[in-house]
Amino acid sequence: MSKLPYSTKDVHYDNDKFRHRSHFKVISQSLTNSSTRISCANCSLGKLLMLLLISGVACLFLMNKSSPALETNSVHNATFTEFTEVAYQRPPRLWRRPPRLPPRLTPDEMRKKDSSLDDSKWVLRQQKVKEAFNHAWSGYKSFAMGFDELMPVSKRGTDGLGGLGATIIDALDTAMIMGENDIVKEASSWIEKNLVSRINERGQVNLFETTIRVLGGLLSAYHLSIGGNNSTNPEMLLEISKVLGDRLLLAFSSSSTPIPFSDVYLKDKVARPAPDGLSSTSEVSTLQLEFNYLSEISGDPKYYSEGMKVLEHMRSLPKVEGLVPIYISPQSGQFSGENIRLGSRGDSYYEYLIKIWIQQKNRRDTDLKYLYEMYTEAMRGVRHRLVRKSIPKGLVFVGELPYGAQGDFSPKMDHLVCFLPGTLALGATKGMTKTKAIESNLLSNDDIENLKLAEDLAKTCFEMYEVTSTGLAPEIAYFQIKGENENGPHGGNTSSEYLNDIIIKQLDRHNLLRPETVESLMYLHRITEDPKYREWGWQIFEAFEKYTKVESGGYTSLDDVTSVPPPKRDKMETFFLGETLKYLYLLFGENDVLPLDKYVFNTEAHPLPIIGLVDEI
Ligand code: DMJ
């Protein structure tokens, strides 16, 4: 094998040195190359060739010298035109400088180099999310410790969720995932000292909110602390979960049907229906991931069986292509009204159908295939009945049927619906990457259609942020479908190409720091591996930083995302720490942290292990 003009050792030592190869070095190295030397010296033809080579080198050296014209025209004195004209008069060169060589890395090394640069960008961005979490916690701790939520502008606390210190419990597993050990200690010790007495002393709580935020938070912190974070005692978390779970079971035992009441009175140990007698469909069907896991770790099946009765019952109720009204009566056990939507009161019914099936799919003793079928049918119903495209630019959105199957379609989409892209993607690949699912031939036609819808909807959800002056989404958007209201109320970002597709009404312009879009971006990034989802997430995070951060600590909800500066609403919802910042942190981090084929996230972003797959983290 002929030798290289420079050694490979040099290349490995420092590539940059070899980016520019001097003629002299290249030629002299080839002359001193031993094999050339030996063969040249050994014959007279060789000597002749050597002579020719030396005269060639001399000739090249002379031709390569700068032209006299250029030497007499100093670059500093000549105008640009003079300089270029002179240059153009030069005789064409026979010998040109060799181009700068790219670094001599193998394609593999090149890829690694690029991705490590990219990785470090995301490590820094993830760090920014951690800083935001610290800022949120420090505001809460300074002004509202022990209250449910922080009012960051007026610097005080408020109990909007029954007074169980909801922010502390919602934030605990986020702090664990981020490795914020001081916060973990503070939160755990507050829970250990206060939570049981709060459960015994406080009044009315909502069954759903308390289950997803408080019970869900305790359970995932329990799981993450087993054999891991020793500043939290998992046994303590399990004991408190049982106390709370038992109290919440009153909502089931007080009802004469499998549909639980919506409110539990903790101190009095009773449960009652909401004033209008109805429960929300999403609320009664968004308890089971938590109750099932509590049965799993406590060994007591009662939580599982009460929760699952709701879904078994709902299985037999009439539906519109799998779609259900947003209210249900615990007295009759029947759906109430005809209003069908995937926004408030409907959303997580669909989310939990697939997630409970995933959570339980490895159990041999139960057959929950019916949940998978209910989900598949419902998503067909969504695609058939609720999905439309806006005009003029064709954003895909999910609307509503406020008067049921026979009534008019409403092009209204709550920000809450933005959970759907993530759930659709998860349901399609079951947590695998899209590439792997395709290679393994695992996607059905429904899965493929759902995945496509997931990607289209994720774009729409992102554009709901992009279209406003603040870069933050409103609570509710309407989509243009008839060409009316062309100059109707819009988001204010005149450089958005979707300005006329998205209508934002006066009363819908608030932003509560909600997580659904960044949640879906996290799923789509992990599943499709498309980097654009991370970039979108970063843009959203920057908008939160710019407009919702309160200097003295915490982040605030806004009254109007279409005006700058946006008026503040003075509330930091618990899900900003429990969900929004957690999903952003996971979006910017490694995909194998809490992998989607081993964990299901409850609707409040609390990761729970898929039964039979994970014993410890
Ligand atoms: C959270 O409490 C949960 O994500 C719930 O499913 C919907 N609403 C909020 C966040 O927006």
mmCIF file of C-alpha atoms and ligand atoms in Angstrom, residues 170 208-209 212-213 286 347-348 351 415-416 513-516 519 574-575 579 602-605, ligand 1:
data_model
loop_
_atom_site.group_PDB
_atom_site.id
_atom_site.type_symbol
_atom_site.label_atom_id
_atom_site.label_comp_id
_atom_site.label_asym_id
_atom_site.label_seq_id
_atom_site.Cartn_x
_atom_site.Cartn_y
_atom_site.Cartn_z
ATOM 1 C CA ASP A 170 -47.371 18.010 42.064
ATOM 2 C CA PHE A 208 -60.510 13.972 39.885
ATOM 3 C CA GLU A 209 -58.188 16.876 40.695
ATOM 4 C CA ILE A 212 -54.455 13.171 39.340
ATOM 5 C CA ARG A 213 -52.417 15.819 41.165
ATOM 6 C CA THR A 286 -59.380 9.602 34.705
ATOM 7 C CA ASP A 347 -60.309 15.102 27.038
ATOM 8 C CA SER A 348 -58.743 12.535 29.314
ATOM 9 C CA GLU A 351 -56.379 9.530 26.968
ATOM 10 C CA HIS A 415 -55.857 24.276 24.184
ATOM 11 C CA LEU A 416 -56.683 21.219 26.298
ATOM 12 C CA LEU A 513 -49.341 28.004 31.729
ATOM 13 C CA ARG A 514 -50.911 24.813 30.458
ATOM 14 C CA PRO A 515 -48.803 21.806 29.433
ATOM 15 C CA GLU A 516 -50.730 20.044 26.638
ATOM 16 C CA GLU A 519 -46.551 17.355 26.397
ATOM 17 C CA THR A 574 -49.648 23.547 40.114
ATOM 18 C CA PHE A 575 -49.359 21.881 36.704
ATOM 19 C CA GLU A 579 -46.337 19.055 33.939
ATOM 20 C CA ASN A 602 -50.878 10.069 34.183
ATOM 21 C CA THR A 603 -52.827 13.048 32.900
ATOM 22 C CA GLU A 604 -50.905 15.274 35.310
ATOM 23 C CA ALA A 605 -47.517 14.038 33.963
HETATM 24 C C1 DMJ B 1 -54.092 19.217 34.243
HETATM 25 O O1 DMJ B 1 -54.595 19.189 35.500
HETATM 26 C C2 DMJ B 1 -54.257 17.905 33.546
HETATM 27 O O2 DMJ B 1 -53.394 17.842 32.463
HETATM 28 C C3 DMJ B 1 -55.673 17.660 33.102
HETATM 29 O O3 DMJ B 1 -55.799 16.492 32.373
HETATM 30 C C4 DMJ B 1 -56.144 18.807 32.245
HETATM 31 N N1 DMJ B 1 -55.924 20.060 32.852
HETATM 32 C C5 DMJ B 1 -54.684 20.362 33.495
HETATM 33 C C6 DMJ B 1 -53.639 21.007 32.634
HETATM 34 O O4 DMJ B 1 -54.067 21.829 31.679
#
